[in-house]
Short mmCIF file of C-alpha atoms in Angstrom, two decimals:
data_model
loop_
_atom_site.label_atom_id
_atom_site.label_comp_id
_atom_site.label_asym_id
_atom_site.label_seq_id
_atom_site.Cartn_x
_atom_site.Cartn_y
_atom_site.Cartn_z
CA MET A 17 38.28 -12.35 3.66
CA THR A 18 34.69 -11.49 4.57
CA ALA A 19 31.66 -13.51 5.08
CA ARG A 20 30.12 -12.63 1.81
CA GLU A 21 33.41 -13.72 -0.19
CA LEU A 22 33.10 -16.99 2.38
CA THR A 23 29.64 -18.25 1.57
CA THR A 24 30.38 -21.27 0.33
CA THR A 25 28.59 -25.17 0.39
CA SER A 26 30.44 -27.78 1.80
CA PRO A 27 31.95 -30.56 -0.49
CA ASP A 28 30.42 -33.04 1.47
CA ALA A 29 27.29 -32.38 -0.11
CA GLY A 30 29.49 -33.48 -3.74
CA PRO A 31 30.63 -31.46 -7.10
CA MET A 32 28.54 -28.76 -7.88
CA ASP A 33 27.93 -29.94 -11.27
CA ALA A 34 26.21 -33.01 -10.01
CA ARG A 35 23.33 -31.12 -8.04
CA VAL A 36 22.82 -28.01 -11.23
CA ASP A 37 20.33 -28.97 -12.80
CA ARG A 38 21.94 -28.51 -16.53
CA ARG A 39 18.30 -27.92 -18.90
CA SER A 40 17.64 -24.75 -16.62
CA PHE A 41 21.91 -23.92 -17.59
CA LEU A 42 20.79 -24.56 -21.24
CA TYR A 43 17.29 -22.30 -21.13
CA ARG A 44 19.52 -19.86 -19.47
CA ALA A 45 22.16 -19.56 -22.48
CA SER A 46 19.26 -19.43 -24.78
CA ALA A 47 18.06 -15.99 -22.81
CA LEU A 48 21.57 -15.07 -22.60
CA ALA A 49 22.72 -15.27 -26.16
CA ALA A 50 18.80 -13.41 -27.02
CA ALA A 51 20.34 -11.02 -24.34
CA THR A 52 22.64 -9.35 -26.13
CA ALA A 53 20.30 -7.16 -27.97
CA VAL A 54 19.19 -5.53 -24.33
CA GLY A 55 22.17 -5.95 -22.61
CA SER A 56 21.16 -5.76 -18.68
CA VAL A 57 17.82 -8.11 -18.69
CA ALA A 58 16.92 -10.23 -16.06
CA LEU A 59 18.03 -14.34 -16.61
CA PRO A 60 16.59 -17.60 -15.79
CA ALA A 61 17.62 -18.80 -12.81
CA VAL A 62 20.09 -22.08 -12.96
CA ALA A 63 17.87 -24.67 -10.74
CA HIS A 64 20.34 -26.41 -8.17
CA ALA A 65 20.23 -29.14 -4.94
CA GLY A 66 22.12 -28.93 -2.03
CA PRO A 67 22.24 -27.52 1.47
CA ALA A 68 22.46 -24.02 2.70
CA PRO A 69 25.63 -21.88 1.72
CA SER A 70 27.85 -21.82 4.71
CA THR A 71 29.57 -18.87 6.11
CA THR A 72 32.45 -20.30 7.49
CA PRO A 73 36.21 -19.43 6.34
CA THR A 74 38.56 -21.98 4.70
CA LEU A 75 42.00 -21.04 5.91
CA VAL A 76 44.36 -22.35 3.81
CA ASP A 77 47.28 -23.96 6.20
CA VAL A 78 49.83 -24.60 3.49
CA PRO A 79 54.13 -25.45 4.53
CA ALA A 80 56.13 -23.10 2.99
CA ARG A 81 58.74 -25.11 0.59
CA PRO A 82 62.61 -24.80 2.12
CA GLU A 83 63.32 -23.21 -1.43
CA ALA A 84 60.37 -20.71 -1.04
CA ILE A 85 61.84 -20.00 2.70
CA THR A 86 64.94 -19.11 0.99
CA ASP A 87 63.76 -16.73 -2.29
CA VAL A 88 60.06 -15.61 -1.05
CA SER A 89 59.03 -14.50 -4.44
CA GLU A 90 58.80 -18.21 -5.02
CA LEU A 91 55.95 -19.06 -2.26
CA THR A 92 52.05 -19.95 -3.83
CA ILE A 93 49.30 -17.58 -2.73
CA ALA A 94 48.75 -21.04 0.21
CA GLU A 95 52.36 -20.64 1.41
CA ALA A 96 52.96 -16.79 1.71
CA ALA A 97 49.15 -16.33 3.62
CA THR A 98 50.01 -19.52 6.05
CA LEU A 99 53.38 -17.58 7.18
CA ILE A 100 51.92 -14.05 7.20
CA ARG A 101 48.91 -15.26 9.05
CA LYS A 102 51.49 -16.82 12.11
CA GLY A 103 53.43 -13.69 11.76
CA ARG A 104 56.48 -15.32 9.93
CA LEU A 105 56.54 -13.24 6.96
CA THR A 106 55.03 -9.71 6.26
CA PRO A 107 53.18 -8.14 3.55
CA GLU A 108 56.17 -5.61 3.28
CA ARG A 109 59.03 -7.85 2.85
CA LEU A 110 57.09 -9.92 0.13
CA LEU A 111 56.20 -7.24 -1.60
CA ALA A 112 59.72 -6.00 -1.38
CA ALA A 113 60.97 -9.26 -3.14
CA TYR A 114 58.74 -8.69 -6.62
CA LEU A 115 59.80 -4.71 -6.46
CA GLU A 116 63.44 -5.99 -7.02
CA ARG A 117 62.33 -8.55 -9.08
CA ILE A 118 60.35 -6.33 -11.25
CA SER A 119 63.68 -3.30 -10.94
CA ALA A 120 65.58 -5.89 -12.15
CA PHE A 121 63.71 -7.68 -14.95
CA ASP A 122 61.16 -6.47 -15.78
CA ASP A 123 62.75 -4.29 -18.69
CA VAL A 124 63.23 -7.53 -20.35
CA TYR A 125 60.16 -9.07 -19.53
CA GLN A 126 57.53 -6.31 -20.29
CA ALA A 127 55.11 -8.07 -17.96
CA PHE A 128 53.67 -4.66 -16.22
CA ASN A 129 52.44 -1.56 -18.32
CA LEU A 130 52.59 0.07 -14.81
CA VAL A 131 54.05 -0.54 -11.64
CA LEU A 132 52.20 0.89 -8.36
CA ALA A 133 55.23 0.43 -5.87
CA ASP A 134 54.56 3.91 -3.92
CA GLU A 135 50.58 2.63 -3.37
CA ALA A 136 51.43 -0.81 -3.01
CA LEU A 137 54.05 0.06 -0.42
CA ALA A 138 51.66 1.77 1.43
CA ARG A 139 49.22 -0.89 1.63
CA ALA A 140 51.77 -3.53 2.59
CA ARG A 141 52.12 -1.54 5.55
CA THR A 142 48.85 -1.10 6.55
CA LEU A 143 48.20 -4.64 6.28
CA GLY A 144 50.93 -5.45 7.94
CA ARG A 145 49.58 -4.30 11.55
CA THR A 146 46.31 -6.67 11.50
CA ARG A 147 46.15 -10.64 10.07
CA GLY A 148 43.53 -11.86 7.44
CA GLY A 149 42.48 -14.12 5.30
CA ALA A 150 44.44 -16.48 2.28
CA LEU A 151 44.80 -13.06 0.28
CA HIS A 152 45.93 -11.01 3.28
CA GLY A 153 49.31 -9.04 2.04
CA ILE A 154 48.95 -10.60 -1.39
CA PRO A 155 50.72 -9.12 -4.05
CA LEU A 156 48.68 -9.58 -7.24
CA ALA A 157 48.94 -8.50 -11.11
CA ILE A 158 46.10 -6.73 -12.74
CA LYS A 159 45.14 -7.56 -16.70
CA ASP A 160 44.99 -3.64 -18.21
CA ASN A 161 41.57 -4.18 -18.97
CA TYR A 162 40.96 -4.23 -15.39
CA TYR A 163 38.68 -0.43 -13.76
CA THR A 164 41.34 0.76 -11.29
CA ARG A 165 39.91 3.67 -9.72
CA GLY A 166 41.99 6.98 -10.45
CA ILE A 167 44.44 4.57 -11.89
CA PRO A 168 45.23 4.61 -15.86
CA THR A 169 43.04 1.22 -17.11
CA THR A 170 43.78 1.31 -21.02
CA ALA A 171 43.41 -2.34 -22.46
CA ASN A 172 46.50 -1.61 -24.48
CA SER A 173 45.09 0.66 -26.91
CA TYR A 174 44.97 4.26 -28.24
CA LEU A 175 41.15 4.45 -27.39
CA PHE A 176 41.39 4.21 -23.62
CA GLN A 177 45.04 5.86 -23.60
CA LYS A 178 43.64 8.76 -21.24
CA PHE A 179 41.40 6.57 -19.27
CA GLU A 180 41.32 6.98 -15.51
CA PRO A 181 38.13 5.04 -14.38
CA PRO A 182 35.82 6.46 -11.19
CA TYR A 183 35.78 2.48 -9.85
CA ASP A 184 37.08 -0.18 -9.33
CA ALA A 185 35.82 -3.19 -11.40
CA THR A 186 33.88 -5.74 -8.55
CA ALA A 187 36.46 -8.05 -9.50
CA VAL A 188 39.48 -6.58 -8.34
CA ARG A 189 37.26 -4.47 -5.27
CA ARG A 190 36.30 -7.75 -4.25
CA LEU A 191 40.32 -8.95 -4.31
CA THR A 192 41.58 -6.03 -1.97
CA ALA A 193 38.69 -6.25 0.20
CA ALA A 194 40.13 -9.77 0.67
CA GLY A 195 42.84 -8.20 1.00
CA GLY A 196 44.73 -8.32 -1.96
CA ILE A 197 47.65 -5.58 -3.16
CA VAL A 198 47.30 -4.28 -6.43
CA LEU A 199 50.85 -4.26 -7.94
CA GLY A 200 50.61 -2.92 -11.74
CA LYS A 201 48.68 -3.51 -14.29
CA THR A 202 49.86 -5.84 -16.80
CA GLN A 203 50.00 -5.77 -20.63
CA MET A 204 47.99 -7.47 -22.86
CA GLY A 205 46.64 -7.73 -26.67
CA PRO A 206 45.03 -4.68 -27.69
CA LEU A 207 41.71 -4.28 -26.81
CA ALA A 208 41.93 -8.13 -25.84
CA THR A 209 43.01 -9.45 -29.54
CA THR A 210 46.35 -10.98 -29.84
CA ARG A 211 49.34 -12.09 -27.51
CA ALA A 212 50.49 -8.34 -25.73
CA THR A 213 52.18 -5.74 -28.34
CA THR A 214 52.02 -1.67 -28.46
CA PRO A 215 48.26 -0.44 -29.78
CA ASP A 216 50.31 -0.01 -33.40
CA GLY A 217 51.30 -3.96 -33.11
CA ARG A 218 55.54 -3.97 -31.99
CA ILE A 219 55.77 -7.17 -29.51
CA THR A 220 56.76 -6.27 -26.07
CA THR A 221 55.94 -8.89 -23.04
CA VAL A 222 58.00 -12.38 -23.82
CA ASN A 223 57.78 -15.73 -22.74
CA ALA A 224 59.27 -16.08 -19.27
CA TRP A 225 60.56 -19.22 -20.59
CA THR A 226 62.09 -17.83 -22.82
CA PRO A 227 62.64 -14.70 -22.58
CA ALA A 228 66.01 -13.93 -25.43
CA ASP A 229 63.70 -15.32 -27.70
CA PRO A 230 60.10 -13.04 -28.72
CA ARG A 231 59.20 -15.63 -31.30
CA THR A 232 58.11 -17.91 -28.31
CA ASP A 233 54.40 -16.84 -27.74
CA PRO A 234 53.94 -16.15 -24.11
CA GLY A 235 50.05 -16.81 -24.76
CA GLY A 236 47.30 -13.98 -25.27
CA SER A 237 45.92 -12.02 -24.91
CA SER A 238 46.80 -12.22 -21.11
CA SER A 239 50.47 -12.23 -21.85
CA GLY A 240 51.87 -9.46 -19.20
CA SER A 241 49.50 -11.60 -16.23
CA ALA A 242 50.78 -14.54 -17.21
CA THR A 243 54.37 -13.56 -17.84
CA ALA A 244 54.59 -11.77 -14.26
CA VAL A 245 53.32 -15.14 -12.53
CA ALA A 246 55.57 -17.57 -14.33
CA ALA A 247 58.53 -15.05 -14.22
CA ARG A 248 57.83 -14.33 -9.92
CA LEU A 249 57.17 -10.71 -10.29
CA ALA A 250 53.10 -11.27 -8.43
CA THR A 251 52.25 -14.15 -6.77
CA SER A 252 49.04 -14.44 -8.71
CA SER A 253 47.33 -12.11 -11.88
CA VAL A 254 43.83 -12.31 -13.18
CA GLY A 255 42.74 -12.21 -17.08
CA THR A 256 40.42 -12.15 -18.99
CA GLN A 257 38.98 -15.14 -21.74
CA THR A 258 36.95 -14.61 -24.69
CA GLY A 259 38.73 -17.26 -26.93
CA GLY A 260 41.61 -18.69 -25.13
CA SER A 261 43.14 -15.52 -23.37
CA ILE A 262 43.24 -17.14 -19.64
CA THR A 263 44.04 -20.87 -20.98
CA ALA A 264 46.67 -20.05 -23.38
CA PRO A 265 49.44 -18.13 -21.91
CA SER A 266 48.45 -20.51 -18.99
CA ASN A 267 49.76 -23.54 -21.61
CA ALA A 268 52.35 -21.61 -22.49
CA GLN A 269 54.14 -20.50 -19.09
CA ASN A 270 53.65 -24.00 -16.71
CA LEU A 271 50.40 -21.60 -15.02
CA THR A 272 47.32 -22.81 -13.54
CA GLY A 273 44.72 -21.30 -15.05
CA LEU A 274 40.88 -21.25 -14.52
CA LYS A 275 38.27 -19.47 -16.78
CA PRO A 276 34.77 -19.97 -14.04
CA THR A 277 31.76 -20.52 -16.11
CA MET A 278 30.21 -17.77 -17.46
CA GLY A 279 28.40 -15.45 -14.59
CA ARG A 280 30.07 -16.77 -11.97
CA VAL A 281 33.04 -13.45 -11.40
CA SER A 282 31.15 -10.47 -12.67
CA LEU A 283 32.43 -8.55 -15.29
CA HIS A 284 30.93 -5.30 -14.22
CA GLY A 285 34.28 -3.01 -14.82
CA ILE A 286 36.14 -4.66 -17.60
CA VAL A 287 36.37 -3.57 -21.12
CA PRO A 288 33.84 -5.28 -23.15
CA LEU A 289 34.98 -7.83 -25.76
CA SER A 290 31.46 -9.98 -26.33
CA TYR A 291 28.47 -10.26 -23.74
CA THR A 292 28.13 -13.86 -24.20
CA ARG A 293 31.65 -14.77 -23.98
CA ASP A 294 34.19 -12.75 -21.61
CA HIS A 295 35.11 -14.55 -18.57
CA PRO A 296 37.24 -13.45 -15.70
CA GLY A 297 39.17 -15.36 -14.10
CA PRO A 298 42.58 -15.72 -12.70
CA LEU A 299 45.94 -17.21 -13.34
CA ALA A 300 48.18 -19.15 -10.86
CA ARG A 301 50.96 -21.11 -10.05
CA ASN A 302 47.88 -24.20 -9.05
CA ALA A 303 45.49 -25.54 -8.27
CA MET A 304 45.19 -24.77 -4.57
CA ASP A 305 46.11 -21.08 -5.85
CA ALA A 306 43.35 -21.00 -8.68
CA ALA A 307 41.00 -21.68 -5.71
CA ILE A 308 42.15 -19.23 -3.94
CA MET A 309 41.91 -16.32 -5.98
CA LEU A 310 38.63 -17.71 -8.01
CA THR A 311 36.65 -18.08 -3.69
CA ALA A 312 37.40 -13.85 -3.30
CA MET A 313 36.49 -12.80 -7.04
CA ALA A 314 33.51 -15.46 -7.78
CA GLY A 315 29.60 -14.83 -6.29
CA GLU A 316 26.66 -12.53 -7.36
CA ASP A 317 27.26 -8.73 -8.64
CA PRO A 318 23.92 -6.35 -8.73
CA ALA A 319 25.45 -4.89 -11.33
CA ASP A 320 26.13 -7.41 -13.69
CA PRO A 321 22.81 -9.57 -14.33
CA ARG A 322 25.15 -12.29 -15.62
CA THR A 323 26.34 -13.43 -11.40
CA GLN A 324 22.24 -13.40 -10.78
CA GLY A 325 20.07 -16.42 -10.04
CA LEU A 326 23.49 -18.65 -10.17
CA PRO A 327 24.25 -21.47 -7.04
CA PRO A 328 26.50 -20.82 -4.39
CA VAL A 329 30.15 -20.11 -4.78
CA PRO A 330 31.24 -23.88 -3.55
CA ASP A 331 33.86 -24.92 -0.87
CA LEU A 332 37.04 -24.13 -3.98
CA ILE A 333 39.81 -24.39 -1.55
CA THR A 334 38.62 -27.56 0.32
CA ALA A 335 38.02 -29.39 -3.10
CA ALA A 336 41.56 -27.91 -4.45
CA THR A 337 42.84 -29.58 -1.25
CA PRO A 338 44.39 -32.73 -2.27
CA VAL A 339 43.00 -35.86 -0.58
CA VAL A 340 45.27 -38.26 0.54
CA ARG A 341 45.22 -41.87 2.61
CA SER A 342 47.67 -43.80 3.92
CA ARG A 343 50.04 -42.00 1.83
CA LYS A 344 48.35 -42.49 -0.95
CA VAL A 345 46.42 -40.26 -3.56
CA ARG A 346 42.98 -40.12 -4.21
CA MET A 347 40.18 -37.98 -5.52
CA ARG A 348 37.79 -36.35 -3.72
CA TRP A 349 34.74 -37.29 -5.75
CA ARG A 350 34.55 -40.38 -8.35
CA THR A 351 35.02 -38.64 -11.22
CA ARG A 352 35.20 -39.96 -15.40
CA VAL A 353 38.17 -37.77 -17.54
CA GLY A 354 36.92 -38.31 -21.36
CA VAL A 355 39.71 -38.05 -23.74
CA ILE A 356 38.46 -37.07 -27.36
CA PRO A 357 39.17 -38.30 -30.01
CA ASP A 358 43.42 -38.10 -31.46
CA TYR A 359 44.09 -36.21 -28.43
CA THR A 360 47.25 -38.53 -28.37
CA SER A 361 47.98 -39.10 -31.70
CA GLY A 362 50.64 -38.67 -33.51
CA THR A 363 54.72 -38.38 -32.09
CA THR A 364 54.62 -34.25 -31.19
CA GLU A 365 56.54 -33.58 -27.90
CA ALA A 366 52.73 -32.62 -26.85
CA ALA A 367 51.12 -36.38 -27.75
CA ALA A 368 54.01 -37.77 -26.19
CA ALA A 369 53.25 -35.39 -22.77
CA ARG A 370 49.40 -35.76 -23.18
CA ARG A 371 49.83 -39.94 -22.81
CA THR A 372 52.56 -39.40 -19.97
CA ALA A 373 49.45 -37.07 -18.19
CA LEU A 374 46.94 -39.56 -18.98
CA ALA A 375 48.67 -42.27 -17.36
CA THR A 376 49.48 -40.43 -14.64
CA LEU A 377 45.73 -39.47 -13.69
CA ALA A 378 44.49 -43.13 -14.85
CA GLY A 379 46.66 -44.14 -11.65
CA ILE A 380 45.31 -41.98 -9.17
CA GLU A 381 42.61 -43.92 -6.87
CA GLY A 382 38.78 -42.62 -8.11
CA LEU A 383 39.90 -41.31 -11.40
CA GLN A 384 38.92 -43.30 -14.67
CA VAL A 385 40.14 -41.96 -17.91
CA VAL A 386 37.73 -43.02 -20.80
CA ASP A 387 37.28 -42.68 -23.99
CA VAL A 388 34.86 -40.25 -25.47
CA THR A 389 32.91 -39.12 -29.08
CA LEU A 390 32.09 -36.13 -30.39
CA PRO A 391 28.86 -35.47 -30.66
CA ASP A 392 26.97 -34.68 -34.28
CA GLU A 393 28.27 -32.07 -36.43
CA TRP A 394 30.91 -31.18 -34.29
CA ASP A 395 33.02 -30.31 -36.52
CA VAL A 396 30.49 -27.49 -38.04
CA LEU A 397 28.99 -26.60 -34.71
CA THR A 398 32.85 -25.41 -34.07
CA ASN A 399 34.29 -24.18 -36.89
CA SER A 400 35.44 -20.99 -37.38
CA ALA A 401 32.49 -19.52 -38.98
CA PHE A 402 30.11 -20.67 -36.10
CA ASN A 403 32.82 -19.27 -34.16
CA ASN A 404 33.51 -15.99 -35.41
CA VAL A 405 29.95 -14.81 -34.45
CA ARG A 406 31.36 -13.32 -31.35
CA LEU A 407 32.67 -10.55 -33.65
CA PRO A 408 29.43 -7.83 -34.17
CA GLU A 409 29.37 -8.50 -30.04
CA ARG A 410 33.38 -6.93 -30.04
CA SER A 411 32.27 -3.94 -32.08
CA GLU A 412 29.12 -3.40 -31.25
CA PRO A 413 30.14 -1.00 -28.18
CA PHE A 414 32.66 0.94 -30.17
CA LEU A 415 30.43 1.55 -33.03
CA PRO A 416 30.48 5.21 -32.78
CA MET A 417 34.24 5.24 -32.38
CA LEU A 418 34.25 2.65 -35.64
CA ARG A 419 32.13 5.28 -37.33
CA SER A 420 34.84 8.25 -36.61
CA ASP A 421 38.12 7.33 -36.35
CA LEU A 422 39.93 4.13 -37.45
CA ARG A 423 42.84 4.75 -35.55
CA GLY A 424 41.96 4.88 -32.67
CA PHE A 425 42.18 0.48 -33.35
CA GLY A 426 45.62 0.19 -34.31
CA VAL A 427 46.79 -3.23 -35.42
CA SER A 428 43.36 -4.93 -34.36
CA VAL A 429 40.92 -2.29 -36.38
CA MET A 430 40.56 -5.10 -38.98
CA GLY A 431 38.80 -7.25 -36.22
CA TRP A 432 36.10 -4.85 -35.58
CA LEU A 433 35.42 -4.16 -38.85
CA GLN A 434 34.61 -7.55 -39.49
CA GLY A 435 32.51 -8.02 -36.38
CA ALA A 436 31.18 -4.47 -38.17
CA MET A 437 30.64 -5.67 -41.58
CA LEU A 438 29.00 -9.17 -40.62
CA GLY A 439 25.27 -9.75 -41.31
CA ALA A 440 22.54 -10.24 -38.93
CA ASN A 441 21.47 -13.61 -40.66
CA GLU A 442 24.96 -14.75 -39.89
CA TYR A 443 25.01 -13.51 -36.42
CA LEU A 444 21.24 -14.93 -35.47
CA ILE A 445 22.19 -18.13 -37.61
CA GLY A 446 25.27 -18.34 -35.23
CA GLN A 447 23.50 -17.84 -32.29
CA ARG A 448 21.37 -20.70 -32.76
CA ALA A 449 24.06 -23.09 -33.98
CA LYS A 450 25.70 -22.48 -30.21
CA VAL A 451 22.60 -23.41 -28.24
CA VAL A 452 22.85 -26.25 -30.22
CA LEU A 453 26.09 -27.08 -29.42
CA LEU A 454 25.46 -26.45 -25.39
CA GLN A 455 22.93 -28.66 -25.89
CA ARG A 456 24.47 -31.86 -27.20
CA VAL A 457 27.81 -30.53 -24.84
CA LEU A 458 25.40 -31.62 -21.85
CA ASP A 459 23.44 -34.39 -23.38
CA ASP A 460 25.92 -36.36 -25.12
CA LEU A 461 29.46 -35.55 -24.21
CA PHE A 462 28.63 -35.49 -20.65
CA GLN A 463 26.76 -38.20 -20.22
CA GLN A 464 30.21 -39.92 -21.64
CA CYS A 465 32.42 -38.48 -18.87
CA ASP A 466 32.49 -35.69 -15.92
CA VAL A 467 35.49 -33.79 -17.14
CA VAL A 468 37.04 -33.84 -20.76
CA VAL A 469 40.86 -33.16 -21.74
CA GLN A 470 40.93 -30.43 -24.41
CA THR A 471 43.54 -29.13 -27.12
CA SER A 472 41.32 -26.20 -27.38
CA PRO A 473 39.50 -23.52 -25.45
CA ASN A 474 37.03 -23.11 -28.14
CA PRO A 475 34.02 -24.38 -27.79
CA PHE A 476 34.12 -23.98 -24.40
CA ASP A 477 34.54 -20.28 -24.79
CA ALA A 478 31.82 -20.29 -26.88
CA ILE A 479 29.18 -21.92 -24.96
CA GLY A 480 30.32 -20.35 -21.65
CA LEU A 481 31.36 -23.88 -19.28
CA PRO A 482 34.42 -24.02 -16.94
CA GLU A 483 37.71 -25.01 -18.70
CA LEU A 484 41.43 -25.36 -16.29
CA ALA A 485 44.67 -25.63 -17.89
CA LEU A 486 47.19 -27.14 -16.06
CA PRO A 487 50.75 -27.77 -17.19
CA ILE A 488 51.88 -31.61 -18.00
CA GLY A 489 55.25 -31.13 -19.51
CA PHE A 490 58.70 -29.55 -21.00
CA THR A 491 59.49 -29.72 -24.50
CA THR A 492 63.41 -30.35 -25.04
CA ALA A 493 63.74 -26.69 -25.58
CA GLY A 494 61.98 -26.19 -21.83
CA VAL A 495 59.34 -24.64 -23.08
CA PRO A 496 56.17 -25.48 -21.25
CA ILE A 497 53.28 -28.27 -22.35
CA GLY A 498 50.14 -28.25 -21.08
CA THR A 499 46.89 -28.96 -21.45
CA ILE A 500 43.04 -27.99 -20.56
CA LEU A 501 40.32 -29.68 -18.78
CA GLY A 502 37.01 -28.43 -19.62
CA GLY A 503 33.73 -29.10 -17.19
CA LYS A 504 30.14 -28.94 -16.65
CA PRO A 505 28.68 -25.91 -15.49
CA PHE A 506 29.57 -24.74 -12.27
CA GLY A 507 31.76 -27.98 -12.13
CA GLU A 508 35.28 -25.36 -10.73
CA ASP A 509 35.15 -27.82 -8.00
CA ARG A 510 35.45 -30.84 -9.85
CA LEU A 511 37.63 -29.59 -12.35
CA LEU A 512 40.21 -28.46 -9.44
CA ALA A 513 39.92 -31.36 -7.25
CA VAL A 514 41.44 -33.18 -10.91
CA ALA A 515 44.14 -31.09 -10.57
CA ALA A 516 45.33 -30.83 -7.19
CA ALA A 517 45.35 -34.38 -7.46
CA TYR A 518 47.36 -34.54 -10.49
CA GLN A 519 49.51 -31.93 -9.14
CA ALA A 520 49.81 -33.82 -5.72
CA VAL A 521 51.30 -36.76 -7.73
CA THR A 522 53.40 -34.60 -10.56
CA ASP A 523 55.81 -31.65 -9.95
CA TRP A 524 55.37 -29.59 -13.19
CA HIS A 525 54.10 -26.67 -12.02
CA HIS A 526 57.09 -26.34 -9.38
CA ARG A 527 59.26 -25.64 -11.92
CA ARG A 528 60.43 -22.14 -12.54
CA PRO A 529 61.99 -20.46 -15.54
CA ALA A 530 65.71 -19.62 -14.84
CA ASP A 531 66.14 -15.37 -14.39
CA PRO A 532 67.36 -13.63 -17.25
CA LYS A 533 70.26 -11.04 -17.32
CA PRO A 534 69.57 -8.53 -15.34
CA ALA A 535 68.52 -4.93 -17.33
CA THR A 536 69.41 -1.63 -16.13
CA GLY A 537 66.11 0.01 -15.82
CA VAL A 538 63.47 2.17 -14.08
CA LEU A 539 60.12 0.88 -12.46
CA ARG A 540 57.12 1.24 -15.10
CA THR A 541 55.51 4.04 -12.70
CA PRO A 542 52.89 6.59 -14.14
CA ASP A 543 55.56 8.39 -15.45
CA HIS A 544 57.90 6.35 -17.71
CA ARG A 545 54.91 3.56 -18.44
CA ASP A 546 55.51 4.53 -22.16
CA ALA A 547 59.83 3.44 -22.33
CA LEU A 548 59.79 0.10 -24.12
CA PRO A 549 61.76 -1.27 -26.07
CA THR A 550 60.94 -1.41 -30.36
CA ASP A 551 62.60 -4.46 -31.87
CA ARG A 552 60.96 -7.57 -30.87
CA GLY A 553 58.97 -7.53 -33.96
CA ARG A 554 55.60 -6.34 -34.92
CA ILE A 555 52.17 -7.57 -35.64
CA THR A 556 50.31 -6.27 -38.95
CA ALA A 557 46.17 -5.26 -39.19
CA GLU A 558 46.66 -8.24 -41.91
CA GLN A 559 47.79 -11.27 -39.17
CA VAL A 560 45.56 -9.79 -36.42
CA PRO A 561 42.32 -11.64 -37.37
CA ASP A 562 43.71 -14.74 -37.87
CA LEU A 563 45.59 -14.25 -34.83
CA MET A 564 42.88 -12.77 -32.76
CA GLN A 565 41.53 -14.75 -29.34
#
């Protein structure tokens, strides 16, 4: 990684969320809501306290588990990076393991819509002649709404089916600058709306845990990114989230997904959905891998004003390193985990898993589980009507296309029409309500706790706060159960510290799905990207509005 990517603040200064002025974040969020009419206005800076940033690299040194030594596709980023740096694994060998699995199984999973085998192999050979940081030689799957220079970027839409961007998205450029290898582009919901389908609604990607049953939701819209990692077709991946598209597929497929605070990662070069709600972030195998990915992706970008004037990136890798003293796991910082009303209510398997997870968290030294009350008018401020104020933001960039030919939007057309028809008064009221909600979350909810468990990504998507999804169990049918942690502004380091401590005393994140029966097919190279089966069911245009992320 370069010095720019490793400009971080020390964890010794305390978690970043304790050093950020929450009032200045509220002012910035208010300005961001107003900036939707302009799109490139300078935003107020977020005030923070703490020492000057450090440029000292934080290298990982994680011994590989025996099963990962036997099968390198099992390696986490941290394990693989350690082996590569010590000369015990080559990037080419690691990549070959994934290409072999993709060739054998991706006709079943349909995680990728494009595999860049030749390009990835050439880069792996080049990287094999040098040593680098925590992403050096690591194969990554990229959601197909991230621009990739000279490589098709379709957003799984008719509108972009022939689009080859002239440059990489900032996030992709930073990942490759850190040594990452772009393995391919992943299937996604059309224009980042639902679970992955073809533009006309035919279901493609399946959940890696139930590949024979396409009815089991793989999570959307970053479906392929999640399945690629869960099925061991890539070491890690990136997705985008506007209404749950990182946390939902991560929970559905036993992954650790991290949606950062608005502005922490640049959106430049990503097909837009909502100017005030789009968030790029990693889908990873554990907290450490999510930290490594976000460290590479995060930082100021002159091309995206949402990234400017923010606190420095904290040392996420150290934050995601479990603290063990006298063979006992403890929290890096004292943390109160808030439990919202009804979080554990009921007799479902999910409710039972939540109760067990909370009991496990409560047993970690330095972590206190506390019940919290929700701010006034919570149900009103978080209902679907206010949540739908995002729709005009997704319609606005596409208005010329909406006026010329609705067929270009395929199965997702109803969502775009809804946004185009929402009244200006409703939009303005919704933006004001969003600021009120953020103020109450900061002043009321986070007076009671430092991190809060959630059953839904809403409303933290809407108000730009960070979220981390992590696995907490399985149903009796073998389907993963996950939960979501919500944090204060720029509190990614604390979220990672909680997840790292939990994962140090549990093994859910180590479990992998069984392989399906191998299929005989071809890699989905540019010449074969449309070779998809058509018998998995479909989503209709009428269903899309209720399923949209």
